[in-house]
Structures are given as C-alpha cells and as structure tokens.
Amino acid sequence: RPRIFSGMQPTSGSLHLGNYLGALTQWVRLQEDHDAIYCVVDLHALTVSPDPADLRARTRRTAAQYLAAGVDPARSILFVQSHVPEHAELAWILSCQTGFGEAGRMTQFKDKSARHGSEGTTVGLFTYPVLMAADILLYDTNLVPVGEDQRQHLELSRNLAQRLNARFGAGTAVVPEPYIVKETAKIYDLQDPTAKMSKSAASPNGIIELLDDPTVVAKRIRSAVTDAGREVRFDVDAKPGVSNLLTIFAALTGRPLPSIEADYEGKGYGDLKKDLAEVVVDLLVPFQERFAGHLESPEALDDLLAEGAERARALARPVLARAYDRFGLLPAR
Ligand code: TYM
C-alpha cells in the first residue's frame, strides 16, 4: 500500500477550518487504503519560540484534534515529531545537500523573514523546509496530503530526493508526490477573502477555529465579507467571499456546487450564511465533544502517542541507517 505522511504545527490552541478542509479531512479519507503516518510537528513549532507550557499543551491538543476528526490510531500511526529523534538527524544531512539560495527562495521564508527582520529571523526558520523534507523522506513516503501553501516546500522535498538518488545511487530516497485537492486546497479568510485563512491573520473574525464557541463561529460566518451583488454564484474573481463560503458549504456537505447554487436562486447572501453557519456548527459541536473526551484522559493520550512513536521509529531507523550508509558515515558498532 502507498505510504502517506503529513503533519501540522501545534502553534495555536486550535486548528482552523483551513487545516481541517485542506488537510485533516483528506488524512481521514486516505487512511482507509494507505499506510498513513500523521505527526504533530512540534520541532517545527519551535521556529516561532512558543512558551514552553503552551507548546506542551498545544501538542496534546493538536493530537486530540486529529483523533476528534477521525484519525484512527488502529489504522494510522499518530505521533509527536520530537519523540522520533531520526527526524532531526536526517534533517542535518539533508541540510548539507540543500543550496543556500535554494532555501532562500522559499516564499514562506521570504514572507516571514521580511516581517521579522534579519536579527529576528532564526536559522531554524531558514532550514524549516529541510526538516519538513526529512519528515517526509524518513518514511519513504509516496504521498503527502497538504494544502496549497505547502506546495513549494514539497517541491523542495522532491528535489532533495532526486538529488540524493543522483549523488548516492538510485534507491537512496523515495520521491514523494504532493496530494493537494484542488477544491479545498486554499480556504480563505472570512474578512479578507483574497488571503488564506491563517493563524497569523490580522483579525480573529476571519478565522473559524475548530474549538471556537459555536455561537461565535456562527456570528463570524454571518458577518463574512461578501460583495455588493446579490446572486449566489461561484466565481472566485468576481465574488471571492461568496465563492469561499460556497467552497466550505460544498466540502462540508459533500454536495456539488451547481446544486447549492440552484438552491439559492432568488435568495440572498444572508440565507446562504445562515445555512452555512448551521452546517459548520453541526460539525463543530460533536467534534468538540470528542476532543474533550480525548483530553480528559491525558494519560491515555500520552500512551497512544508513545505507541505511535515506537511504531514510527521502527520505520524510520532503517531508512536513516540506509542514508548514513550511502553518505559514507562509518557505522557505529
Ligand atoms: P501548517 O501547520 O501550517 O498547516 C497544516 C496543514 O493545513 C493546511 N492549511 C490549509 N489548507 C487549506 N486552506 C488553508 N487556509 C490552510 N492553511 C493551512 C496546510 O497546507 C497543511 O497541510 N510545514 C507544514 C507542516 C509540516 C508538514 C511536514 C506537512 C511539517 N512537516 C511534512 C506535511 C509533511 C505546516 O506548517 O503546516
């Protein structure tokens, strides 16, 4: 069976609807017929210098949200990145294969470093995509389900895998393919529907967090920015706000866009928003219950993560050993 790997950063108290539709729902679907490995990438989160107590809590909360969304530890491996030291080890040797200019061309790095200035930008932020490549290559991954914003990072992972095979012999690395579902690859901010929904948004009103109070969520949807027209029609250029709401509606109900558009013929944006708010709340209420259930017993959650790390490590060790060997590192005995 094809191997899947993906991860999310535990950088906030809650995942948002972009994470959910762009990645998490795909993860749950793909685990049915793939060998899936899902990781909470806590080492990546260190690039934003989180408060240590927050980071620990958010790591557990992120894992509990994977479970609440339907990641099934009986089928998939679920673990925390720092529990498998091979990630950091492979990242080092990959960093020695990555061009300085190549890493500098990553648009997320350029955006973030422009915001923080050169003294505020860490080396970790620069090498972040190399650690991500290590995550992926460490499991001989075939497919990586992510949102559109990770496409360039994945391209770097592919280039690195191809480079290793060229320099150190075929079979040194498996070249991963992105798995990006076009319809939901980029969910937009409700207040600024030309920007992606993101934890670092200017205003919280544009974001739907999975753990937000449902009444707040409903209010945010009702006050989403639309346009001066009245026709409920999917048209990203002319109607970015309405199109984003329609995308979310279609994804959460599994209904095709034209049938949703047809339902709102002769009705207004207000009707669409009201119905969408209901759909989202119907998703969030049981999600939050399941989440709370998993957090109630942190012991059980930690046990599950420990078991996941053990299974992940059993897969990672031989792959790292193969890379060390190909690179010419003297075997330890
Ligand atoms: P992160 O934590 O920023 O986001 C987690 C996942 O959510 C997707 N996503 C979105 N999808 C649609 N619309 C949006 N508005 C939206 N915002 C976020 C992201 O594309 C991602 O799939 N570098 C990664 C984490 C990572 C990783 C990996 C992923 C580390 N190692 C290995 C895959 C494989 C990141 O920061 O994602």
mmCIF file of C-alpha atoms and ligand atoms in Angstrom:
data_model
loop_
_atom_site.group_PDB
_atom_site.id
_atom_site.type_symbol
_atom_site.label_atom_id
_atom_site.label_comp_id
_atom_site.label_asym_id
_atom_site.label_seq_id
_atom_site.Cartn_x
_atom_site.Cartn_y
_atom_site.Cartn_z
ATOM 1 C CA ARG A 1 0.000 0.000 0.000
ATOM 2 C CA PRO A 2 1.226 3.521 -0.766
ATOM 3 C CA ARG A 3 2.722 5.334 2.194
ATOM 4 C CA ILE A 4 1.280 8.664 3.348
ATOM 5 C CA PHE A 5 2.942 11.169 5.647
ATOM 6 C CA SER A 6 1.657 14.536 6.838
ATOM 7 C CA GLY A 7 1.816 16.831 9.835
ATOM 8 C CA MET A 8 0.635 20.060 11.394
ATOM 9 C CA GLN A 9 2.311 22.516 13.689
ATOM 10 C CA PRO A 10 0.985 22.831 17.245
ATOM 11 C CA THR A 11 1.301 26.606 17.071
ATOM 12 C CA SER A 12 -2.122 27.597 18.322
ATOM 13 C CA GLY A 13 -4.741 26.377 20.756
ATOM 14 C CA SER A 14 -6.963 25.197 17.929
ATOM 15 C CA LEU A 15 -6.714 24.097 14.325
ATOM 16 C CA HIS A 16 -8.816 26.133 11.897
ATOM 17 C CA LEU A 17 -11.187 25.263 9.091
ATOM 18 C CA GLY A 18 -8.402 25.641 6.502
ATOM 19 C CA ASN A 19 -6.337 22.969 8.264
ATOM 20 C CA TYR A 20 -9.437 20.821 8.523
ATOM 21 C CA LEU A 21 -10.600 21.025 4.903
ATOM 22 C CA GLY A 22 -7.206 21.393 3.260
ATOM 23 C CA ALA A 23 -5.573 18.527 5.113
ATOM 24 C CA LEU A 24 -7.265 16.781 8.022
ATOM 25 C CA THR A 25 -10.356 15.519 6.172
ATOM 26 C CA GLN A 26 -8.077 14.171 3.434
ATOM 27 C CA TRP A 27 -5.991 12.379 6.053
ATOM 28 C CA VAL A 28 -9.042 10.660 7.435
ATOM 29 C CA ARG A 29 -10.183 9.573 3.980
ATOM 30 C CA LEU A 30 -6.749 8.393 2.864
ATOM 31 C CA GLN A 31 -6.107 6.227 5.922
ATOM 32 C CA GLU A 32 -8.699 3.772 4.547
ATOM 33 C CA ASP A 33 -6.457 2.489 1.781
ATOM 34 C CA HIS A 34 -2.963 3.787 2.558
ATOM 35 C CA ASP A 35 -0.309 3.242 5.177
ATOM 36 C CA ALA A 36 -0.740 6.559 6.881
ATOM 37 C CA ILE A 37 1.584 8.341 9.296
ATOM 38 C CA TYR A 38 0.344 11.539 10.931
ATOM 39 C CA CYS A 39 2.615 13.667 13.021
ATOM 40 C CA VAL A 40 2.354 16.651 15.354
ATOM 41 C CA VAL A 41 5.405 18.607 14.217
ATOM 42 C CA ASP A 42 6.468 20.177 17.491
ATOM 43 C CA LEU A 43 10.067 20.763 16.368
ATOM 44 C CA HIS A 44 8.743 22.945 13.552
ATOM 45 C CA ALA A 45 6.728 24.920 16.082
ATOM 46 C CA LEU A 46 9.957 25.939 17.849
ATOM 47 C CA THR A 47 10.609 28.323 14.952
ATOM 48 C CA VAL A 48 8.068 30.699 16.499
ATOM 49 C CA SER A 49 9.550 30.475 20.040
ATOM 50 C CA PRO A 50 6.405 29.324 21.816
ATOM 51 C CA ASP A 51 6.031 29.487 25.564
ATOM 52 C CA PRO A 52 7.145 26.016 26.809
ATOM 53 C CA ALA A 53 3.978 25.275 28.785
ATOM 54 C CA ASP A 54 1.831 26.406 25.851
ATOM 55 C CA LEU A 55 3.760 24.228 23.448
ATOM 56 C CA ARG A 56 3.278 21.123 25.582
ATOM 57 C CA ALA A 57 -0.454 21.767 25.944
ATOM 58 C CA ARG A 58 -0.879 22.556 22.252
ATOM 59 C CA THR A 59 0.945 19.423 21.209
ATOM 60 C CA ARG A 60 -1.556 17.291 23.132
ATOM 61 C CA ARG A 61 -4.448 19.412 21.894
ATOM 62 C CA THR A 62 -3.344 19.019 18.293
ATOM 63 C CA ALA A 63 -3.140 15.235 18.660
ATOM 64 C CA ALA A 64 -6.596 15.228 20.292
ATOM 65 C CA GLN A 65 -7.962 17.208 17.326
ATOM 66 C CA TYR A 66 -6.543 14.658 14.871
ATOM 67 C CA LEU A 67 -8.398 11.980 16.821
ATOM 68 C CA ALA A 68 -11.583 14.037 17.055
ATOM 69 C CA ALA A 69 -11.522 14.474 13.272
ATOM 70 C CA GLY A 70 -11.352 10.714 12.810
ATOM 71 C CA VAL A 71 -7.684 9.805 12.546
ATOM 72 C CA ASP A 72 -7.808 6.226 13.754
ATOM 73 C CA PRO A 73 -4.759 5.010 15.665
ATOM 74 C CA ALA A 74 -5.724 1.425 14.871
ATOM 75 C CA ARG A 75 -5.160 2.178 11.198
ATOM 76 C CA SER A 76 -2.710 5.069 11.161
ATOM 77 C CA ILE A 77 0.423 5.909 13.071
ATOM 78 C CA LEU A 78 -0.102 9.032 15.165
ATOM 79 C CA PHE A 79 2.901 10.510 16.967
ATOM 80 C CA VAL A 80 4.861 13.586 18.025
ATOM 81 C CA GLN A 81 7.853 14.558 15.898
ATOM 82 C CA SER A 82 10.324 15.147 18.752
ATOM 83 C CA HIS A 83 9.673 11.605 20.043
ATOM 84 C CA VAL A 84 11.437 10.221 16.990
ATOM 85 C CA PRO A 85 14.969 11.676 17.019
ATOM 86 C CA GLU A 86 15.663 10.430 13.490
ATOM 87 C CA HIS A 87 13.777 13.464 12.106
ATOM 88 C CA ALA A 88 16.400 15.880 13.398
ATOM 89 C CA GLU A 89 19.223 13.542 12.365
ATOM 90 C CA LEU A 90 18.072 13.213 8.772
ATOM 91 C CA ALA A 91 17.426 16.973 8.659
ATOM 92 C CA TRP A 92 21.116 17.603 9.321
ATOM 93 C CA ILE A 93 22.355 15.510 6.457
ATOM 94 C CA LEU A 94 19.705 16.934 4.126
ATOM 95 C CA SER A 95 20.743 20.457 5.093
ATOM 96 C CA CYS A 96 24.184 19.586 3.732
ATOM 97 C CA GLN A 97 22.531 18.855 0.376
ATOM 98 C CA THR A 98 20.383 21.989 0.218
ATOM 99 C CA GLY A 99 21.637 25.105 -1.522
ATOM 100 C CA PHE A 100 21.643 28.326 0.476
ATOM 101 C CA GLY A 101 19.969 30.071 -2.436
ATOM 102 C CA GLU A 102 17.529 27.233 -2.865
ATOM 103 C CA ALA A 103 16.358 27.554 0.739
ATOM 104 C CA GLY A 104 16.309 31.334 0.409
ATOM 105 C CA ARG A 105 13.818 31.120 -2.457
ATOM 106 C CA MET A 106 11.112 29.579 -0.269
ATOM 107 C CA THR A 107 8.291 32.133 -0.306
ATOM 108 C CA GLN A 108 7.124 31.339 3.251
ATOM 109 C CA PHE A 109 10.639 32.053 4.482
ATOM 110 C CA LYS A 110 10.832 35.249 2.464
ATOM 111 C CA ASP A 111 7.482 36.463 3.831
ATOM 112 C CA LYS A 112 8.220 35.558 7.435
ATOM 113 C CA SER A 113 11.786 36.828 7.466
ATOM 114 C CA ALA A 114 10.662 40.097 5.863
ATOM 115 C CA ARG A 115 8.256 40.516 8.775
ATOM 116 C CA HIS A 116 10.832 39.727 11.480
ATOM 117 C CA GLY A 117 13.931 41.404 10.069
ATOM 118 C CA SER A 118 17.305 39.722 9.826
ATOM 119 C CA GLU A 119 18.054 39.746 13.578
ATOM 120 C CA GLY A 120 14.559 38.452 14.397
ATOM 121 C CA THR A 121 14.820 35.664 11.823
ATOM 122 C CA THR A 122 16.360 32.455 13.096
ATOM 123 C CA VAL A 123 18.427 29.896 11.241
ATOM 124 C CA GLY A 124 15.673 27.448 12.224
ATOM 125 C CA LEU A 125 13.131 29.386 10.188
ATOM 126 C CA PHE A 126 15.508 29.195 7.242
ATOM 127 C CA THR A 127 16.057 25.440 7.499
ATOM 128 C CA TYR A 128 12.411 24.709 8.357
ATOM 129 C CA PRO A 129 11.644 23.223 4.895
ATOM 130 C CA VAL A 130 14.684 20.948 5.213
ATOM 131 C CA LEU A 131 13.263 19.491 8.427
ATOM 132 C CA MET A 132 9.980 19.044 6.586
ATOM 133 C CA ALA A 133 11.788 17.183 3.806
ATOM 134 C CA ALA A 134 13.371 14.977 6.483
ATOM 135 C CA ASP A 135 9.916 14.207 7.935
ATOM 136 C CA ILE A 136 8.773 13.033 4.535
ATOM 137 C CA LEU A 137 11.852 11.193 3.256
ATOM 138 C CA LEU A 138 12.376 9.424 6.586
ATOM 139 C CA TYR A 139 9.403 7.145 5.872
ATOM 140 C CA ASP A 140 9.958 6.522 2.148
ATOM 141 C CA THR A 141 6.731 8.459 1.705
ATOM 142 C CA ASN A 142 4.819 8.226 -1.577
ATOM 143 C CA LEU A 143 2.091 10.809 -0.997
ATOM 144 C CA VAL A 144 1.856 13.950 1.125
ATOM 145 C CA PRO A 145 -1.647 15.364 1.662
ATOM 146 C CA VAL A 146 -1.384 19.120 2.321
ATOM 147 C CA GLY A 147 -2.933 22.450 1.362
ATOM 148 C CA GLU A 148 -1.726 24.658 -1.465
ATOM 149 C CA ASP A 149 0.582 26.703 0.787
ATOM 150 C CA GLN A 150 2.884 23.683 1.232
ATOM 151 C CA ARG A 151 3.376 23.030 -2.495
ATOM 152 C CA GLN A 152 6.722 24.784 -2.754
ATOM 153 C CA HIS A 153 8.066 23.023 0.344
ATOM 154 C CA LEU A 154 7.062 19.716 -1.193
ATOM 155 C CA GLU A 155 8.819 20.616 -4.399
ATOM 156 C CA LEU A 156 11.984 21.078 -2.332
ATOM 157 C CA SER A 157 11.484 17.630 -0.772
ATOM 158 C CA ARG A 158 11.162 16.140 -4.240
ATOM 159 C CA ASN A 159 14.274 17.922 -5.490
ATOM 160 C CA LEU A 160 16.241 16.713 -2.487
ATOM 161 C CA ALA A 161 15.097 13.119 -3.000
ATOM 162 C CA GLN A 162 16.080 13.257 -6.668
ATOM 163 C CA ARG A 163 19.429 14.802 -5.777
ATOM 164 C CA LEU A 164 20.186 12.058 -3.252
ATOM 165 C CA ASN A 165 19.379 9.412 -5.826
ATOM 166 C CA ALA A 166 21.646 11.088 -8.379
ATOM 167 C CA ARG A 167 24.548 11.580 -5.958
ATOM 168 C CA PHE A 168 24.332 8.490 -3.775
ATOM 169 C CA GLY A 169 22.684 5.969 -6.052
ATOM 170 C CA ALA A 170 19.165 5.032 -7.070
ATOM 171 C CA GLY A 171 17.044 3.957 -4.120
ATOM 172 C CA THR A 172 18.634 6.328 -1.618
ATOM 173 C CA ALA A 173 15.299 8.176 -1.309
ATOM 174 C CA VAL A 174 11.717 7.767 -2.470
ATOM 175 C CA VAL A 175 10.495 10.821 -4.403
ATOM 176 C CA PRO A 176 7.227 11.968 -2.768
ATOM 177 C CA GLU A 177 4.189 13.270 -4.634
ATOM 178 C CA PRO A 178 2.009 16.078 -3.326
ATOM 179 C CA TYR A 179 -1.632 15.226 -2.712
ATOM 180 C CA ILE A 180 -3.434 18.543 -2.966
ATOM 181 C CA VAL A 181 -7.192 18.535 -3.509
ATOM 182 C CA LYS A 182 -7.935 21.472 -5.770
ATOM 183 C CA GLU A 183 -11.358 22.412 -4.384
ATOM 184 C CA THR A 184 -10.248 22.785 -0.772
ATOM 185 C CA ALA A 185 -6.511 23.435 -1.122
ATOM 186 C CA LYS A 186 -6.922 27.044 -0.102
ATOM 187 C CA ILE A 187 -9.660 28.186 2.253
ATOM 188 C CA TYR A 188 -9.784 31.960 2.548
ATOM 189 C CA ASP A 189 -10.133 34.389 5.428
ATOM 190 C CA LEU A 190 -13.788 35.354 6.018
ATOM 191 C CA GLN A 191 -12.901 39.019 6.443
ATOM 192 C CA ASP A 192 -10.326 39.159 3.655
ATOM 193 C CA PRO A 193 -11.365 36.534 1.108
ATOM 194 C CA THR A 194 -8.280 37.061 -1.043
ATOM 195 C CA ALA A 195 -5.936 35.971 1.792
ATOM 196 C CA LYS A 196 -5.709 32.381 3.010
ATOM 197 C CA MET A 197 -7.242 31.533 6.356
ATOM 198 C CA SER A 198 -4.260 31.562 8.689
ATOM 199 C CA LYS A 199 -3.443 31.538 12.385
ATOM 200 C CA SER A 200 -1.450 34.715 11.885
ATOM 201 C CA ALA A 201 -4.391 36.680 10.447
ATOM 202 C CA ALA A 202 -4.794 40.318 11.455
ATOM 203 C CA SER A 203 -8.277 39.805 12.911
ATOM 204 C CA PRO A 204 -9.680 36.689 14.602
ATOM 205 C CA ASN A 205 -13.035 37.372 12.919
ATOM 206 C CA GLY A 206 -11.836 35.962 9.631
ATOM 207 C CA ILE A 207 -10.897 32.587 11.104
ATOM 208 C CA ILE A 208 -13.046 29.629 12.094
ATOM 209 C CA GLU A 209 -11.247 27.693 14.768
ATOM 210 C CA LEU A 210 -12.442 24.147 15.329
ATOM 211 C CA LEU A 211 -12.512 24.708 19.089
ATOM 212 C CA ASP A 212 -14.221 28.122 18.996
ATOM 213 C CA ASP A 213 -17.517 28.642 20.749
ATOM 214 C CA PRO A 214 -20.171 27.649 18.156
ATOM 215 C CA THR A 215 -22.166 30.841 18.718
ATOM 216 C CA VAL A 216 -19.047 32.902 17.935
ATOM 217 C CA VAL A 217 -18.429 30.796 14.842
ATOM 218 C CA ALA A 218 -21.988 31.298 13.607
ATOM 219 C CA LYS A 219 -21.626 35.034 14.111
ATOM 220 C CA ARG A 220 -18.361 35.125 12.180
ATOM 221 C CA ILE A 221 -19.938 33.315 9.265
ATOM 222 C CA ARG A 222 -22.926 35.655 9.262
ATOM 223 C CA SER A 223 -20.610 38.659 9.149
ATOM 224 C CA ALA A 224 -18.292 37.253 6.460
ATOM 225 C CA VAL A 225 -17.286 39.800 3.829
ATOM 226 C CA THR A 226 -19.105 39.295 0.520
ATOM 227 C CA ASP A 227 -19.752 41.831 -2.258
ATOM 228 C CA ALA A 228 -22.331 44.365 -3.401
ATOM 229 C CA GLY A 229 -24.119 41.891 -5.689
ATOM 230 C CA ARG A 230 -26.897 39.516 -4.670
ATOM 231 C CA GLU A 231 -26.501 36.424 -6.794
ATOM 232 C CA VAL A 232 -25.165 33.319 -5.024
ATOM 233 C CA ARG A 233 -22.753 32.093 -7.657
ATOM 234 C CA PHE A 234 -19.292 30.508 -7.568
ATOM 235 C CA ASP A 235 -16.926 32.991 -9.224
ATOM 236 C CA VAL A 236 -13.601 33.367 -7.447
ATOM 237 C CA ASP A 237 -12.555 36.529 -9.290
ATOM 238 C CA ALA A 238 -15.794 38.475 -9.137
ATOM 239 C CA LYS A 239 -17.130 37.023 -5.863
ATOM 240 C CA PRO A 240 -14.251 35.773 -3.713
ATOM 241 C CA GLY A 241 -16.179 35.954 -0.435
ATOM 242 C CA VAL A 242 -19.283 34.128 -1.666
ATOM 243 C CA SER A 243 -17.127 31.594 -3.505
ATOM 244 C CA ASN A 244 -15.225 30.812 -0.308
ATOM 245 C CA LEU A 245 -18.496 30.251 1.565
ATOM 246 C CA LEU A 246 -19.709 28.003 -1.247
ATOM 247 C CA THR A 247 -16.454 26.030 -1.190
ATOM 248 C CA ILE A 248 -16.826 25.430 2.544
ATOM 249 C CA PHE A 249 -20.509 24.545 2.137
ATOM 250 C CA ALA A 250 -19.810 22.055 -0.655
ATOM 251 C CA ALA A 251 -16.904 20.440 1.180
ATOM 252 C CA LEU A 252 -18.789 20.000 4.450
ATOM 253 C CA THR A 253 -21.994 18.678 2.893
ATOM 254 C CA GLY A 254 -20.400 16.695 0.070
ATOM 255 C CA ARG A 255 -22.798 18.393 -2.350
ATOM 256 C CA PRO A 256 -21.808 19.618 -5.836
ATOM 257 C CA LEU A 257 -21.592 23.402 -6.260
ATOM 258 C CA PRO A 258 -24.233 23.732 -9.009
ATOM 259 C CA SER A 259 -26.889 22.122 -6.853
ATOM 260 C CA ILE A 260 -26.079 24.504 -3.995
ATOM 261 C CA GLU A 261 -26.181 27.498 -6.332
ATOM 262 C CA ALA A 262 -29.552 26.304 -7.619
ATOM 263 C CA ASP A 263 -30.915 26.161 -4.063
ATOM 264 C CA TYR A 264 -30.153 29.850 -3.552
ATOM 265 C CA GLU A 265 -31.641 31.123 -6.780
ATOM 266 C CA GLY A 266 -33.813 34.078 -5.863
ATOM 267 C CA LYS A 267 -32.440 34.073 -2.309
ATOM 268 C CA GLY A 268 -29.671 36.230 -0.853
ATOM 269 C CA TYR A 269 -26.274 36.010 0.793
ATOM 270 C CA GLY A 270 -27.933 36.116 4.193
ATOM 271 C CA ASP A 271 -29.723 32.831 3.547
ATOM 272 C CA LEU A 272 -26.514 31.159 2.434
ATOM 273 C CA LYS A 273 -24.665 32.393 5.508
ATOM 274 C CA LYS A 274 -27.397 31.296 7.876
ATOM 275 C CA ASP A 275 -27.457 27.783 6.419
ATOM 276 C CA LEU A 276 -23.677 27.530 6.297
ATOM 277 C CA ALA A 277 -23.447 28.607 9.935
ATOM 278 C CA GLU A 278 -25.747 25.713 10.787
ATOM 279 C CA VAL A 279 -23.668 23.226 8.790
ATOM 280 C CA VAL A 280 -20.463 24.371 10.499
ATOM 281 C CA VAL A 281 -21.981 24.320 13.976
ATOM 282 C CA ASP A 282 -23.295 20.798 13.322
ATOM 283 C CA LEU A 283 -19.736 19.789 12.560
ATOM 284 C CA LEU A 284 -18.132 21.577 15.500
ATOM 285 C CA VAL A 285 -20.411 20.531 18.353
ATOM 286 C CA PRO A 286 -19.702 16.774 18.121
ATOM 287 C CA PHE A 287 -16.081 17.488 17.148
ATOM 288 C CA GLN A 288 -15.582 19.451 20.346
ATOM 289 C CA GLU A 289 -17.211 16.717 22.402
ATOM 290 C CA ARG A 290 -14.867 14.103 21.000
ATOM 291 C CA PHE A 291 -11.926 16.454 21.518
ATOM 292 C CA ALA A 292 -12.845 16.988 25.173
ATOM 293 C CA GLY A 293 -13.167 13.231 25.621
ATOM 294 C CA HIS A 294 -9.617 12.676 24.394
ATOM 295 C CA LEU A 295 -8.185 15.458 26.548
ATOM 296 C CA GLU A 296 -9.970 14.227 29.632
ATOM 297 C CA SER A 297 -7.510 11.380 29.954
ATOM 298 C CA PRO A 298 -4.082 12.804 29.114
ATOM 299 C CA GLU A 299 -2.540 9.537 30.323
ATOM 300 C CA ALA A 300 -4.323 7.540 27.661
ATOM 301 C CA LEU A 301 -3.439 10.139 25.048
ATOM 302 C CA ASP A 302 0.234 10.048 26.032
ATOM 303 C CA ASP A 303 0.209 6.230 25.906
ATOM 304 C CA LEU A 304 -1.245 6.347 22.447
ATOM 305 C CA LEU A 305 1.396 8.839 21.312
ATOM 306 C CA ALA A 306 4.156 6.723 22.846
ATOM 307 C CA GLU A 307 2.944 3.699 20.961
ATOM 308 C CA GLY A 308 2.754 5.740 17.761
ATOM 309 C CA ALA A 309 6.320 6.971 18.252
ATOM 310 C CA GLU A 310 7.534 3.418 18.735
ATOM 311 C CA ARG A 311 5.892 2.290 15.506
ATOM 312 C CA ALA A 312 7.185 5.357 13.623
ATOM 313 C CA ARG A 313 10.687 4.804 14.923
ATOM 314 C CA ALA A 314 10.726 1.220 13.773
ATOM 315 C CA LEU A 315 10.087 2.510 10.250
ATOM 316 C CA ALA A 316 12.450 5.481 10.500
ATOM 317 C CA ARG A 317 15.540 3.706 11.825
ATOM 318 C CA PRO A 318 16.360 1.572 8.792
ATOM 319 C CA VAL A 319 15.725 4.480 6.423
ATOM 320 C CA LEU A 320 18.128 6.709 8.349
ATOM 321 C CA ALA A 321 20.666 3.871 8.524
ATOM 322 C CA ARG A 322 20.446 3.477 4.757
ATOM 323 C CA ALA A 323 21.053 7.206 4.267
ATOM 324 C CA TYR A 324 24.012 7.234 6.709
ATOM 325 C CA ASP A 325 25.500 4.295 4.875
ATOM 326 C CA ARG A 326 25.060 5.881 1.441
ATOM 327 C CA PHE A 327 26.613 9.113 2.685
ATOM 328 C CA GLY A 328 29.652 7.182 3.896
ATOM 329 C CA LEU A 329 29.296 7.633 7.630
ATOM 330 C CA LEU A 330 31.239 4.943 9.467
ATOM 331 C CA PRO A 331 28.750 2.501 11.026
ATOM 332 C CA ALA A 332 28.662 2.602 14.806
ATOM 333 C CA ARG A 333 29.138 -0.735 16.494
HETATM 334 P P1 TYM B 1 0.599 24.023 8.971
HETATM 335 O O1 TYM B 1 0.678 23.554 10.369
HETATM 336 O O2 TYM B 1 0.774 25.476 8.693
HETATM 337 O O3 TYM B 1 -0.780 23.611 8.328
HETATM 338 C C1 TYM B 1 -1.290 22.294 8.444
HETATM 339 C C2 TYM B 1 -1.996 21.887 7.161
HETATM 340 O O4 TYM B 1 -3.104 22.741 6.873
HETATM 341 C C3 TYM B 1 -3.009 23.241 5.543
HETATM 342 N N1 TYM B 1 -3.582 24.590 5.507
HETATM 343 C C4 TYM B 1 -4.586 24.971 4.694
HETATM 344 N N2 TYM B 1 -5.275 24.310 3.749
HETATM 345 C C5 TYM B 1 -6.246 24.981 3.099
HETATM 346 N N3 TYM B 1 -6.553 26.289 3.354
HETATM 347 C C6 TYM B 1 -5.886 26.988 4.293
HETATM 348 N N4 TYM B 1 -6.196 28.256 4.541
HETATM 349 C C7 TYM B 1 -4.840 26.323 5.001
HETATM 350 N N5 TYM B 1 -3.988 26.718 5.993
HETATM 351 C C8 TYM B 1 -3.232 25.645 6.277
HETATM 352 C C9 TYM B 1 -1.521 23.249 5.250
HETATM 353 O O5 TYM B 1 -1.265 23.258 3.868
HETATM 354 C C10 TYM B 1 -1.078 21.972 5.921
HETATM 355 O O6 TYM B 1 -1.323 20.857 5.092
HETATM 356 N N6 TYM B 1 5.055 22.799 7.072
HETATM 357 C C11 TYM B 1 3.758 22.273 7.454
HETATM 358 C C12 TYM B 1 3.838 21.181 8.497
HETATM 359 C C13 TYM B 1 4.726 20.039 8.143
HETATM 360 C C14 TYM B 1 4.454 19.019 7.204
HETATM 361 C C15 TYM B 1 5.574 18.142 7.264
HETATM 362 C C16 TYM B 1 3.404 18.776 6.334
HETATM 363 C C17 TYM B 1 5.916 19.755 8.688
HETATM 364 N N7 TYM B 1 6.433 18.607 8.184
HETATM 365 C C18 TYM B 1 5.636 17.025 6.449
HETATM 366 C C19 TYM B 1 3.483 17.647 5.523
HETATM 367 C C20 TYM B 1 4.592 16.777 5.583
HETATM 368 C C21 TYM B 1 2.941 23.406 8.044
HETATM 369 O O7 TYM B 1 3.450 24.361 8.548
HETATM 370 O O8 TYM B 1 1.603 23.182 8.050
#
